[in-house]
mmCIF file of C-alpha atoms and ligand atoms in Angstrom:
data_model
loop_
_atom_site.group_PDB
_atom_site.id
_atom_site.type_symbol
_atom_site.label_atom_id
_atom_site.label_comp_id
_atom_site.label_asym_id
_atom_site.label_seq_id
_atom_site.Cartn_x
_atom_site.Cartn_y
_atom_site.Cartn_z
ATOM 1 C CA UNK A 226 -136.555 148.039 -187.477
ATOM 2 C CA UNK A 227 -139.237 146.687 -185.173
ATOM 3 C CA UNK A 228 -140.557 144.078 -187.596
ATOM 4 C CA UNK A 229 -138.027 141.352 -186.886
ATOM 5 C CA UNK A 230 -137.320 137.826 -188.052
ATOM 6 C CA UNK A 231 -139.687 135.595 -186.106
ATOM 7 C CA UNK A 232 -137.314 132.642 -185.974
ATOM 8 C CA UNK A 233 -134.641 134.701 -184.219
ATOM 9 C CA UNK A 234 -137.290 136.066 -181.862
ATOM 10 C CA UNK A 235 -138.531 132.634 -180.821
ATOM 11 C CA UNK A 236 -135.089 131.066 -180.584
ATOM 12 C CA UNK A 237 -134.138 133.865 -178.197
ATOM 13 C CA UNK A 238 -137.232 133.155 -176.104
ATOM 14 C CA UNK A 239 -136.546 129.393 -176.211
ATOM 15 C CA UNK A 240 -132.940 129.782 -175.058
ATOM 16 C CA UNK A 241 -133.666 132.418 -172.446
ATOM 17 C CA UNK A 242 -136.674 130.579 -171.002
ATOM 18 C CA UNK A 243 -139.578 132.909 -171.631
ATOM 19 C CA UNK A 244 -142.570 132.883 -173.997
ATOM 20 C CA UNK A 245 -143.663 135.494 -176.530
ATOM 21 C CA UNK A 246 -147.400 136.190 -176.687
ATOM 22 C CA UNK A 247 -148.977 135.587 -180.077
ATOM 23 C CA UNK A 248 -152.165 137.579 -179.725
ATOM 24 C CA UNK A 249 -154.946 137.184 -182.263
ATOM 25 C CA UNK A 250 -156.116 140.401 -183.855
ATOM 26 C CA UNK A 251 -159.678 140.855 -185.107
ATOM 27 C CA UNK A 252 -159.897 144.657 -185.279
ATOM 28 C CA UNK A 253 -157.890 147.855 -184.925
ATOM 29 C CA UNK A 254 -158.661 147.930 -181.182
ATOM 30 C CA UNK A 255 -156.723 144.680 -180.869
ATOM 31 C CA UNK A 256 -153.806 146.010 -182.934
ATOM 32 C CA UNK A 257 -153.417 149.158 -180.870
ATOM 33 C CA UNK A 258 -154.098 147.437 -177.536
ATOM 34 C CA UNK A 259 -151.522 144.680 -178.143
ATOM 35 C CA UNK A 260 -148.828 147.106 -179.333
ATOM 36 C CA UNK A 261 -149.514 149.475 -176.426
ATOM 37 C CA UNK A 262 -149.055 146.600 -173.968
ATOM 38 C CA UNK A 263 -145.801 145.507 -175.627
ATOM 39 C CA UNK A 264 -144.411 149.037 -175.507
ATOM 40 C CA UNK A 265 -145.472 149.588 -171.900
ATOM 41 C CA UNK A 266 -143.798 146.371 -170.787
ATOM 42 C CA UNK A 267 -140.880 146.562 -173.296
ATOM 43 C CA UNK A 268 -141.837 143.144 -174.566
ATOM 44 C CA UNK A 269 -141.447 141.399 -177.936
ATOM 45 C CA UNK A 270 -144.796 140.456 -179.395
ATOM 46 C CA UNK A 271 -146.451 138.596 -182.272
ATOM 47 C CA UNK A 272 -149.511 140.020 -183.999
ATOM 48 C CA UNK A 273 -151.444 136.989 -185.130
ATOM 49 C CA UNK A 274 -154.159 136.789 -187.795
ATOM 50 C CA UNK A 275 -156.121 133.556 -187.685
ATOM 51 C CA UNK A 276 -157.716 132.157 -190.824
ATOM 52 C CA UNK A 277 -160.435 130.790 -188.508
ATOM 53 C CA UNK A 278 -161.323 134.465 -187.820
ATOM 54 C CA UNK A 279 -161.525 135.633 -191.419
ATOM 55 C CA UNK A 280 -165.320 135.956 -191.142
ATOM 56 C CA UNK A 281 -164.767 138.781 -188.629
ATOM 57 C CA UNK A 282 -162.521 141.071 -190.704
ATOM 58 C CA UNK A 283 -161.158 141.651 -194.186
ATOM 59 C CA UNK A 284 -157.614 140.242 -194.169
ATOM 60 C CA UNK A 285 -156.516 142.411 -197.126
ATOM 61 C CA UNK A 286 -157.797 145.565 -195.446
ATOM 62 C CA UNK A 287 -156.511 144.865 -191.952
ATOM 63 C CA UNK A 288 -152.990 143.818 -192.905
ATOM 64 C CA UNK A 289 -151.717 147.269 -193.960
ATOM 65 C CA UNK A 290 -152.739 148.596 -190.533
ATOM 66 C CA UNK A 291 -151.101 145.649 -188.773
ATOM 67 C CA UNK A 292 -147.907 146.206 -190.725
ATOM 68 C CA UNK A 293 -147.914 149.962 -190.115
ATOM 69 C CA UNK A 294 -148.369 149.408 -186.370
ATOM 70 C CA UNK A 295 -145.574 146.826 -186.308
ATOM 71 C CA UNK A 296 -143.174 149.046 -188.252
ATOM 72 C CA UNK A 297 -143.702 152.045 -186.040
ATOM 73 C CA UNK A 298 -143.428 150.096 -182.771
ATOM 74 C CA UNK A 299 -140.320 150.530 -180.632
ATOM 75 C CA UNK A 300 -140.312 146.862 -179.571
ATOM 76 C CA UNK A 301 -139.646 143.782 -181.755
ATOM 77 C CA UNK A 302 -142.786 142.614 -183.544
ATOM 78 C CA UNK A 303 -143.495 139.668 -185.851
ATOM 79 C CA UNK A 304 -146.675 139.130 -187.841
ATOM 80 C CA UNK A 305 -148.060 135.625 -188.206
ATOM 81 C CA UNK A 306 -150.777 133.850 -190.110
ATOM 82 C CA UNK A 307 -152.462 131.687 -187.467
ATOM 83 C CA UNK A 308 -154.259 128.407 -188.312
ATOM 84 C CA UNK A 309 -153.560 128.696 -192.044
ATOM 85 C CA UNK A 310 -155.446 125.990 -193.896
ATOM 86 C CA UNK A 311 -153.725 125.739 -197.270
ATOM 87 C CA UNK A 312 -150.657 126.542 -199.332
ATOM 88 C CA UNK A 313 -152.601 129.356 -201.013
ATOM 89 C CA UNK A 314 -153.427 130.898 -197.630
ATOM 90 C CA UNK A 315 -149.749 130.886 -196.712
ATOM 91 C CA UNK A 316 -148.709 132.482 -200.033
ATOM 92 C CA UNK A 317 -151.389 135.158 -199.613
ATOM 93 C CA UNK A 318 -150.386 135.901 -196.021
ATOM 94 C CA UNK A 319 -146.729 136.354 -196.975
ATOM 95 C CA UNK A 320 -147.728 138.649 -199.821
ATOM 96 C CA UNK A 321 -149.746 140.764 -197.400
ATOM 97 C CA UNK A 322 -146.884 141.082 -194.909
ATOM 98 C CA UNK A 323 -146.882 138.079 -192.565
ATOM 99 C CA UNK A 324 -143.310 137.045 -191.728
ATOM 100 C CA UNK A 325 -144.312 133.803 -190.047
ATOM 101 C CA UNK A 326 -146.962 131.277 -191.039
ATOM 102 C CA UNK A 327 -148.712 128.565 -189.142
ATOM 103 C CA UNK A 328 -150.130 125.726 -191.173
ATOM 104 C CA UNK A 329 -152.806 123.840 -189.289
ATOM 105 C CA UNK A 330 -153.488 120.428 -190.763
ATOM 106 C CA UNK A 331 -153.742 118.870 -187.305
ATOM 107 C CA UNK A 332 -157.283 117.654 -188.020
ATOM 108 C CA UNK A 333 -155.977 115.560 -190.944
ATOM 109 C CA UNK A 334 -154.353 112.098 -190.739
ATOM 110 C CA UNK A 335 -150.591 112.181 -190.029
ATOM 111 C CA UNK A 336 -149.456 111.647 -193.637
ATOM 112 C CA UNK A 337 -151.760 114.352 -195.011
ATOM 113 C CA UNK A 338 -150.650 116.728 -192.274
ATOM 114 C CA UNK A 339 -147.018 116.040 -193.225
ATOM 115 C CA UNK A 340 -147.711 116.496 -196.936
ATOM 116 C CA UNK A 341 -149.418 119.893 -196.621
ATOM 117 C CA UNK A 342 -147.004 121.162 -193.976
ATOM 118 C CA UNK A 343 -144.000 120.175 -196.087
ATOM 119 C CA UNK A 344 -145.372 122.034 -199.119
ATOM 120 C CA UNK A 345 -145.907 125.152 -197.023
ATOM 121 C CA UNK A 346 -142.454 124.865 -195.471
ATOM 122 C CA UNK A 347 -140.717 124.534 -198.850
ATOM 123 C CA UNK A 348 -142.544 127.572 -200.196
ATOM 124 C CA UNK A 349 -142.155 129.702 -197.057
ATOM 125 C CA UNK A 350 -138.472 128.934 -196.553
ATOM 126 C CA UNK A 351 -137.897 130.117 -200.122
ATOM 127 C CA UNK A 352 -139.328 133.424 -198.880
ATOM 128 C CA UNK A 353 -137.227 133.492 -195.681
ATOM 129 C CA UNK A 354 -140.398 132.898 -193.645
ATOM 130 C CA UNK A 355 -140.433 130.380 -190.766
ATOM 131 C CA UNK A 356 -143.253 127.866 -190.369
ATOM 132 C CA UNK A 357 -145.161 126.516 -187.383
ATOM 133 C CA UNK A 358 -146.890 123.165 -187.811
ATOM 134 C CA UNK A 359 -149.313 121.477 -185.420
ATOM 135 C CA UNK A 360 -149.489 117.880 -184.354
ATOM 136 C CA UNK A 361 -152.085 116.343 -182.051
ATOM 137 C CA UNK A 362 -155.356 118.235 -181.775
ATOM 138 C CA UNK A 363 -156.385 121.215 -179.612
ATOM 139 C CA UNK A 364 -160.205 121.368 -179.631
ATOM 140 C CA UNK A 365 -162.479 124.278 -178.766
ATOM 141 C CA UNK A 366 -164.706 124.244 -175.691
ATOM 142 C CA UNK A 367 -166.513 127.542 -175.238
ATOM 143 C CA UNK A 368 -166.051 131.056 -176.639
ATOM 144 C CA UNK A 369 -166.538 132.756 -179.951
ATOM 145 C CA UNK A 370 -163.676 130.872 -181.627
ATOM 146 C CA UNK A 371 -164.273 127.526 -179.943
ATOM 147 C CA UNK A 372 -166.830 126.159 -182.391
ATOM 148 C CA UNK A 373 -164.264 126.493 -185.150
ATOM 149 C CA UNK A 374 -162.217 123.731 -183.511
ATOM 150 C CA UNK A 375 -164.710 120.843 -183.125
ATOM 151 C CA UNK A 376 -163.811 117.371 -181.851
ATOM 152 C CA UNK A 377 -161.879 115.726 -179.035
ATOM 153 C CA UNK A 378 -158.448 116.520 -177.655
ATOM 154 C CA UNK A 379 -155.624 114.396 -179.065
ATOM 155 C CA UNK A 380 -152.297 114.587 -177.223
ATOM 156 C CA UNK A 381 -149.143 114.913 -179.353
ATOM 157 C CA UNK A 382 -146.895 111.853 -179.121
ATOM 158 C CA UNK A 383 -143.094 112.044 -178.963
ATOM 159 C CA UNK A 384 -142.425 109.597 -181.795
ATOM 160 C CA UNK A 385 -144.835 111.324 -184.186
ATOM 161 C CA UNK A 386 -143.472 114.749 -183.239
ATOM 162 C CA UNK A 387 -139.940 113.611 -184.069
ATOM 163 C CA UNK A 388 -140.940 112.120 -187.402
ATOM 164 C CA UNK A 389 -143.140 115.100 -188.271
ATOM 165 C CA UNK A 390 -140.392 117.644 -187.551
ATOM 166 C CA UNK A 391 -137.903 115.693 -189.656
ATOM 167 C CA UNK A 392 -140.254 115.171 -192.582
ATOM 168 C CA UNK A 393 -141.647 118.709 -192.705
ATOM 169 C CA UNK A 394 -138.700 120.891 -191.656
ATOM 170 C CA UNK A 395 -140.962 123.079 -189.470
ATOM 171 C CA UNK A 396 -139.236 125.753 -187.415
ATOM 172 C CA UNK A 397 -141.678 125.599 -184.482
ATOM 173 C CA UNK A 398 -144.133 122.946 -183.386
ATOM 174 C CA UNK A 399 -147.555 123.564 -181.845
ATOM 175 C CA UNK A 400 -148.207 120.702 -179.441
ATOM 176 C CA UNK A 401 -151.377 119.437 -177.867
ATOM 177 C CA UNK A 402 -150.652 118.680 -174.238
ATOM 178 C CA UNK A 403 -154.017 119.369 -172.593
ATOM 179 C CA UNK A 404 -155.125 122.926 -173.434
ATOM 180 C CA UNK A 405 -158.283 123.842 -175.373
ATOM 181 C CA UNK A 406 -159.278 126.787 -177.520
ATOM 182 C CA UNK A 407 -161.703 129.116 -175.778
ATOM 183 C CA UNK A 408 -162.719 129.385 -172.147
ATOM 184 C CA UNK A 409 -161.222 126.722 -169.923
ATOM 185 C CA UNK A 410 -163.829 124.486 -168.266
ATOM 186 C CA UNK A 411 -162.622 122.700 -165.130
ATOM 187 C CA UNK A 412 -158.994 121.835 -164.584
ATOM 188 C CA UNK A 413 -156.941 121.047 -167.710
ATOM 189 C CA UNK A 414 -155.016 117.767 -167.734
ATOM 190 C CA UNK A 415 -151.650 119.162 -168.752
ATOM 191 C CA UNK A 416 -149.103 116.478 -169.583
ATOM 192 C CA UNK A 417 -145.806 118.089 -168.571
ATOM 193 C CA UNK A 418 -143.851 114.851 -168.909
ATOM 194 C CA UNK A 419 -144.947 114.498 -172.522
ATOM 195 C CA UNK A 420 -144.025 118.108 -173.193
ATOM 196 C CA UNK A 421 -140.602 117.648 -171.647
ATOM 197 C CA UNK A 422 -139.984 114.539 -173.763
ATOM 198 C CA UNK A 423 -141.049 116.310 -176.958
ATOM 199 C CA UNK A 424 -138.806 119.225 -176.076
ATOM 200 C CA UNK A 425 -135.822 116.957 -175.480
ATOM 201 C CA UNK A 426 -136.453 115.050 -178.715
ATOM 202 C CA UNK A 427 -136.918 118.117 -180.957
ATOM 203 C CA UNK A 428 -134.922 121.008 -179.483
ATOM 204 C CA UNK A 429 -136.992 123.630 -181.327
ATOM 205 C CA UNK A 430 -139.338 126.324 -179.938
ATOM 206 C CA UNK A 431 -142.679 124.771 -178.989
ATOM 207 C CA UNK A 432 -146.009 126.574 -179.221
ATOM 208 C CA UNK A 433 -149.047 126.454 -176.963
ATOM 209 C CA UNK A 434 -152.452 127.050 -178.507
ATOM 210 C CA UNK A 435 -155.497 127.625 -176.360
ATOM 211 C CA UNK A 436 -153.504 129.894 -174.063
ATOM 212 C CA UNK A 437 -156.527 131.382 -172.259
ATOM 213 C CA UNK A 438 -157.417 130.348 -168.740
ATOM 214 C CA UNK A 439 -154.373 128.666 -167.189
ATOM 215 C CA UNK A 440 -152.988 129.407 -163.743
ATOM 216 C CA UNK A 441 -149.685 131.281 -163.331
ATOM 217 C CA UNK A 442 -147.894 128.181 -162.112
ATOM 218 C CA UNK A 443 -149.118 126.201 -165.146
ATOM 219 C CA UNK A 444 -147.723 128.769 -167.586
ATOM 220 C CA UNK A 445 -144.378 128.719 -165.758
ATOM 221 C CA UNK A 446 -144.064 124.937 -165.948
ATOM 222 C CA UNK A 447 -145.025 124.919 -169.636
ATOM 223 C CA UNK A 448 -142.426 127.594 -170.426
ATOM 224 C CA UNK A 449 -139.781 125.717 -168.421
ATOM 225 C CA UNK A 450 -140.429 122.747 -170.725
ATOM 226 C CA UNK A 451 -139.944 124.473 -174.072
ATOM 227 C CA UNK A 452 -143.092 126.525 -174.717
ATOM 228 C CA UNK A 453 -141.715 129.728 -176.297
ATOM 229 C CA UNK A 454 -144.848 131.124 -177.930
ATOM 230 C CA UNK A 455 -148.329 131.248 -176.429
ATOM 231 C CA UNK A 456 -151.340 131.799 -178.667
ATOM 232 C CA UNK A 457 -153.945 133.832 -176.883
ATOM 233 C CA UNK A 458 -157.302 135.194 -177.908
ATOM 234 C CA UNK A 459 -160.434 134.394 -175.884
ATOM 235 C CA UNK A 460 -159.382 136.321 -172.774
ATOM 236 C CA UNK A 461 -158.748 139.410 -174.946
ATOM 237 C CA UNK A 462 -162.151 139.079 -176.642
ATOM 238 C CA UNK A 463 -163.783 138.690 -173.227
ATOM 239 C CA UNK A 464 -161.925 141.699 -171.772
ATOM 240 C CA UNK A 465 -163.099 143.859 -174.679
ATOM 241 C CA UNK A 466 -166.614 142.386 -174.488
ATOM 242 C CA UNK A 467 -166.847 143.119 -170.760
ATOM 243 C CA UNK A 468 -165.788 146.720 -171.350
ATOM 244 C CA UNK A 469 -168.494 147.110 -173.992
ATOM 245 C CA UNK A 470 -171.113 145.657 -171.637
ATOM 246 C CA UNK A 471 -169.982 148.048 -168.930
ATOM 247 C CA UNK A 472 -170.258 150.973 -171.356
ATOM 248 C CA UNK A 473 -173.802 149.843 -172.170
ATOM 249 C CA UNK A 474 -174.720 149.673 -168.475
ATOM 250 C CA UNK A 475 -173.265 153.155 -168.054
ATOM 251 C CA UNK A 476 -175.687 154.455 -170.676
ATOM 252 C CA UNK A 477 -173.497 154.309 -173.799
ATOM 253 C CA UNK A 478 -175.489 153.874 -177.003
ATOM 254 C CA UNK A 479 -173.665 154.716 -180.222
ATOM 255 C CA UNK A 480 -170.791 152.696 -181.658
ATOM 256 C CA UNK A 481 -167.933 154.859 -180.415
ATOM 257 C CA UNK A 482 -169.474 155.151 -176.942
ATOM 258 C CA UNK A 483 -169.870 151.380 -176.732
ATOM 259 C CA UNK A 484 -166.357 150.445 -177.870
ATOM 260 C CA UNK A 485 -164.633 153.218 -175.871
ATOM 261 C CA UNK A 486 -161.847 151.731 -173.759
ATOM 262 C CA UNK A 487 -161.928 148.312 -175.482
ATOM 263 C CA UNK A 488 -158.321 148.739 -176.666
ATOM 264 C CA UNK A 489 -157.270 149.627 -173.097
ATOM 265 C CA UNK A 490 -158.950 146.511 -171.728
ATOM 266 C CA UNK A 491 -157.117 144.404 -174.324
ATOM 267 C CA UNK A 492 -153.828 146.148 -173.498
ATOM 268 C CA UNK A 493 -154.219 145.488 -169.754
ATOM 269 C CA UNK A 494 -154.781 141.774 -170.319
ATOM 270 C CA UNK A 495 -151.859 141.496 -172.779
ATOM 271 C CA UNK A 496 -149.548 143.317 -170.403
ATOM 272 C CA UNK A 497 -150.477 140.967 -167.570
ATOM 273 C CA UNK A 498 -149.548 138.024 -169.828
ATOM 274 C CA UNK A 499 -146.259 139.578 -170.946
ATOM 275 C CA UNK A 500 -145.159 139.910 -167.313
ATOM 276 C CA UNK A 501 -146.422 136.454 -166.428
ATOM 277 C CA UNK A 502 -144.661 134.758 -169.349
ATOM 278 C CA UNK A 503 -141.312 136.492 -168.804
ATOM 279 C CA UNK A 504 -141.376 138.514 -172.032
ATOM 280 C CA UNK A 505 -141.587 141.902 -170.297
ATOM 281 C CA UNK A 506 -138.294 143.790 -170.369
ATOM 282 C CA UNK A 507 -136.834 141.590 -173.154
ATOM 283 C CA UNK A 508 -137.394 143.981 -176.064
ATOM 284 C CA UNK A 509 -134.087 145.800 -176.002
ATOM 285 C CA UNK A 510 -131.795 142.773 -175.665
ATOM 286 C CA UNK A 511 -133.798 141.060 -178.402
ATOM 287 C CA UNK A 512 -133.466 144.030 -180.754
ATOM 288 C CA UNK A 513 -129.670 143.577 -180.481
ATOM 289 C CA UNK A 514 -130.012 139.939 -181.632
ATOM 290 C CA UNK A 515 -132.618 140.180 -184.366
ATOM 291 C CA UNK A 516 -132.213 140.855 -188.042
ATOM 292 C CA UNK A 517 -134.660 143.487 -189.236
ATOM 293 C CA UNK A 518 -137.320 142.135 -191.535
ATOM 294 C CA UNK A 519 -136.710 144.254 -194.609
ATOM 295 C CA UNK A 520 -138.088 144.035 -198.102
ATOM 296 C CA UNK A 521 -135.847 143.896 -201.173
ATOM 297 C CA UNK A 522 -136.486 146.082 -204.192
ATOM 298 C CA UNK A 523 -135.669 144.202 -207.394
ATOM 299 C CA UNK A 524 -135.205 147.001 -209.936
ATOM 300 C CA UNK A 525 -134.833 146.625 -213.684
ATOM 301 C CA UNK A 526 -134.486 149.548 -216.066
ATOM 302 C CA UNK A 527 -134.466 148.767 -219.768
ATOM 303 C CA UNK A 528 -135.052 149.815 -223.338
ATOM 304 C CA UNK A 529 -137.310 147.742 -225.526
ATOM 305 C CA UNK A 530 -136.838 146.594 -229.089
ATOM 306 C CA UNK A 531 -140.569 146.364 -229.767
ATOM 307 C CA UNK A 532 -143.622 148.575 -230.305
ATOM 308 C CA UNK A 533 -145.164 150.360 -227.322
ATOM 309 C CA UNK A 534 -148.224 148.130 -227.655
ATOM 310 C CA UNK A 535 -146.100 145.008 -227.434
ATOM 311 C CA UNK A 536 -144.271 146.407 -224.376
ATOM 312 C CA UNK A 537 -147.540 147.293 -222.625
ATOM 313 C CA UNK A 538 -148.959 143.814 -223.300
ATOM 314 C CA UNK A 539 -145.762 142.225 -221.984
ATOM 315 C CA UNK A 540 -145.960 144.419 -218.849
ATOM 316 C CA UNK A 541 -149.587 143.436 -218.204
ATOM 317 C CA UNK A 542 -148.715 139.740 -218.478
ATOM 318 C CA UNK A 543 -145.725 140.266 -216.199
ATOM 319 C CA UNK A 544 -147.737 142.095 -213.535
ATOM 320 C CA UNK A 545 -150.272 139.286 -213.532
ATOM 321 C CA UNK A 546 -147.763 136.406 -213.547
ATOM 322 C CA UNK A 547 -144.970 137.720 -211.359
ATOM 323 C CA UNK A 548 -147.221 139.040 -208.610
ATOM 324 C CA UNK A 549 -148.402 135.439 -207.964
ATOM 325 C CA UNK A 550 -144.903 134.139 -207.223
ATOM 326 C CA UNK A 551 -144.416 133.419 -203.497
ATOM 327 C CA UNK A 552 -142.566 136.199 -201.702
ATOM 328 C CA UNK A 553 -143.480 138.884 -204.252
ATOM 329 C CA UNK A 554 -145.346 141.658 -202.486
ATOM 330 C CA UNK A 555 -145.829 144.121 -205.338
ATOM 331 C CA UNK A 556 -145.028 144.540 -209.035
ATOM 332 C CA UNK A 557 -144.745 148.026 -210.520
ATOM 333 C CA UNK A 558 -144.177 148.558 -214.228
ATOM 334 C CA UNK A 559 -143.151 152.025 -215.332
ATOM 335 C CA UNK A 560 -142.406 154.245 -218.264
ATOM 336 C CA UNK A 561 -140.050 157.267 -218.018
ATOM 337 C CA UNK A 562 -141.756 160.611 -217.528
ATOM 338 C CA UNK A 563 -138.819 162.501 -219.041
ATOM 339 C CA UNK A 564 -138.454 162.409 -222.837
ATOM 340 C CA UNK A 565 -135.097 160.949 -223.869
ATOM 341 C CA UNK A 566 -134.400 159.178 -220.556
ATOM 342 C CA UNK A 567 -131.442 156.823 -220.875
ATOM 343 C CA UNK A 568 -133.660 153.891 -219.944
ATOM 344 C CA UNK A 569 -137.289 154.261 -220.915
ATOM 345 C CA UNK A 570 -138.971 151.426 -218.995
ATOM 346 C CA UNK A 571 -138.795 149.956 -215.516
ATOM 347 C CA UNK A 572 -139.868 147.071 -213.302
ATOM 348 C CA UNK A 573 -139.894 147.403 -209.564
ATOM 349 C CA UNK A 574 -140.653 144.083 -207.935
ATOM 350 C CA UNK A 575 -140.790 144.119 -204.142
ATOM 351 C CA UNK A 576 -139.721 140.893 -202.413
ATOM 352 C CA UNK A 577 -140.583 140.263 -198.770
ATOM 353 C CA UNK A 578 -137.022 139.092 -197.953
ATOM 354 C CA UNK A 579 -133.590 138.609 -199.625
ATOM 355 C CA UNK A 580 -134.232 134.829 -199.861
ATOM 356 C CA UNK A 581 -136.760 135.605 -202.598
ATOM 357 C CA UNK A 582 -133.988 136.871 -204.921
ATOM 358 C CA UNK A 583 -133.074 133.230 -205.616
ATOM 359 C CA UNK A 584 -136.468 131.539 -205.286
ATOM 360 C CA UNK A 585 -138.012 134.120 -207.640
ATOM 361 C CA UNK A 586 -135.269 133.770 -210.246
ATOM 362 C CA UNK A 587 -135.669 129.980 -210.223
ATOM 363 C CA UNK A 588 -139.475 129.949 -210.146
ATOM 364 C CA UNK A 589 -140.835 128.274 -213.322
ATOM 365 C CA UNK A 590 -143.335 131.113 -213.947
ATOM 366 C CA UNK A 591 -140.558 133.693 -213.772
ATOM 367 C CA UNK A 592 -138.304 131.657 -216.051
ATOM 368 C CA UNK A 593 -141.100 131.161 -218.609
ATOM 369 C CA UNK A 594 -142.048 134.850 -218.599
ATOM 370 C CA UNK A 595 -138.471 136.120 -218.710
ATOM 371 C CA UNK A 596 -137.344 133.720 -221.449
ATOM 372 C CA UNK A 597 -140.347 133.945 -223.739
ATOM 373 C CA UNK A 598 -141.605 137.522 -223.301
ATOM 374 C CA UNK A 599 -139.215 139.828 -221.460
ATOM 375 C CA UNK A 600 -135.629 139.038 -222.443
ATOM 376 C CA UNK A 601 -136.311 138.802 -226.209
ATOM 377 C CA UNK A 602 -137.356 142.474 -226.294
ATOM 378 C CA UNK A 603 -135.357 143.928 -223.396
ATOM 379 C CA UNK A 604 -131.741 143.198 -224.346
ATOM 380 C CA UNK A 605 -130.552 146.607 -223.130
ATOM 381 C CA UNK A 606 -131.159 146.512 -219.375
ATOM 382 C CA UNK A 607 -129.732 146.856 -215.895
ATOM 383 C CA UNK A 608 -131.018 144.778 -212.999
ATOM 384 C CA UNK A 609 -130.149 145.479 -209.353
ATOM 385 C CA UNK A 610 -131.502 144.175 -206.026
ATOM 386 C CA UNK A 611 -131.661 146.771 -203.256
ATOM 387 C CA UNK A 612 -131.984 146.278 -199.544
ATOM 388 C CA UNK A 613 -133.218 149.000 -197.192
ATOM 389 C CA UNK A 614 -130.632 151.086 -195.377
ATOM 390 C CA UNK A 615 -131.475 152.679 -192.087
ATOM 391 C CA UNK A 616 -129.229 154.420 -189.623
ATOM 392 C CA UNK A 617 -127.344 157.598 -188.850
ATOM 393 C CA UNK A 618 -127.363 160.027 -191.746
ATOM 394 C CA UNK A 619 -129.897 158.154 -193.823
ATOM 395 C CA UNK A 620 -133.639 158.308 -193.916
ATOM 396 C CA UNK A 621 -135.537 155.124 -193.045
ATOM 397 C CA UNK A 622 -136.298 153.088 -196.100
ATOM 398 C CA UNK A 623 -133.437 154.387 -198.265
ATOM 399 C CA UNK A 624 -131.841 151.505 -200.139
ATOM 400 C CA UNK A 625 -128.483 150.016 -201.068
ATOM 401 C CA UNK A 626 -127.562 147.503 -203.774
ATOM 402 C CA UNK A 627 -127.328 143.768 -202.980
ATOM 403 C CA UNK A 628 -126.354 142.561 -206.420
ATOM 404 C CA UNK A 629 -126.213 143.913 -209.925
ATOM 405 C CA UNK A 630 -126.644 141.891 -213.064
ATOM 406 C CA UNK A 631 -127.036 143.027 -216.621
HETATM 407 P P1 13P B 5 -157.517 130.901 -176.761
HETATM 408 O O1 13P B 5 -158.642 131.598 -177.464
HETATM 409 O O2 13P B 5 -157.948 129.741 -175.934
HETATM 410 O O3 13P B 5 -156.661 131.870 -175.985
HETATM 411 O O4 13P B 5 -156.580 130.267 -177.899
HETATM 412 C C1 13P B 5 -156.084 131.097 -178.902
HETATM 413 C C2 13P B 5 -155.333 130.325 -179.926
HETATM 414 O O5 13P B 5 -154.821 129.250 -179.674
HETATM 415 C C3 13P B 5 -155.237 130.920 -181.265
HETATM 416 O O6 13P B 5 -154.423 130.213 -182.114
#
């Protein structure tokens, strides 16, 4: 269960008046430190993977570990693409297991921001995935991520926020109300009145980027005015960096000696935040409210009225085409091992969410492939969508039918 629907998670936080930490991950030490903190404090948590950090890790390689950690956690976890720059990035992130995406076009003019965000929202909602957009601009000041956010701070305005939310259909809005990415320099000029007005106008969970470096009282006032998700990175990177420096001073030399304890340092800082932001102790009540984030197995078994060569060519085209459709995580094409099996061939297409059953069926690439290549040779077939079944008397991951169609 513990991967849960991010929209339900953040609406719970919004209504109950706390904020979920969205902690950026750049290595396995971050994954294990963040999850350890969430479990220790019984807190919901978001594992966040920022496109602005993709130089630091291989997204394809790290995501299976992120997903495995989230699935085996005992607290509710969501996985988000942070600062996604394009529609393609969002499609890729969903394919790899993100169940929330942020599209960051905040550096573009309003209309361009709306246009890109709307495209991402239409695609992601067809996959059951909620979207965070950003309006106004949160610049970077100092820290390893700061230079990736050049320029001056631009505060979000109420009228633009209202129009933007209506035009894009975003589920959450990242606002710029005085924070910066990276280490805070001096006292931030937080505009609580503006935040309150945006909150009253929109009524959706609001997101704070540049979460590092505020005082306890500042976090509390921000959360009281609608901030339900706080993006946080620099303080974690600094905590890990300080531990590594300490290890060096203590005589550590090799890699494992230098990074020893980095995950613990990250965990301590995350746990402090979870208590400060009111998320600690919320895991169990939230698990009662949240729908598990479960994949759907779209299974087709069929016999083919064509040569084996023609079937294999059709399968290769299908694997290539269908795996690009948003919300498709994996395409398996199979041939029966047993001689004389009632159905000789199979497709197993894994969707990230039940919403993809419809968006996949209606996708022009699926229609073109099915009508021109698949259906003409696979008249004898059974097609069923399965959802996972977990609970007493079943093993996790066993499945049950959603719908059957011939
Ligand atoms: P900080 O690095 O300032 O905590 O900001 C993180 C962030 O906003 C990532 O999206």
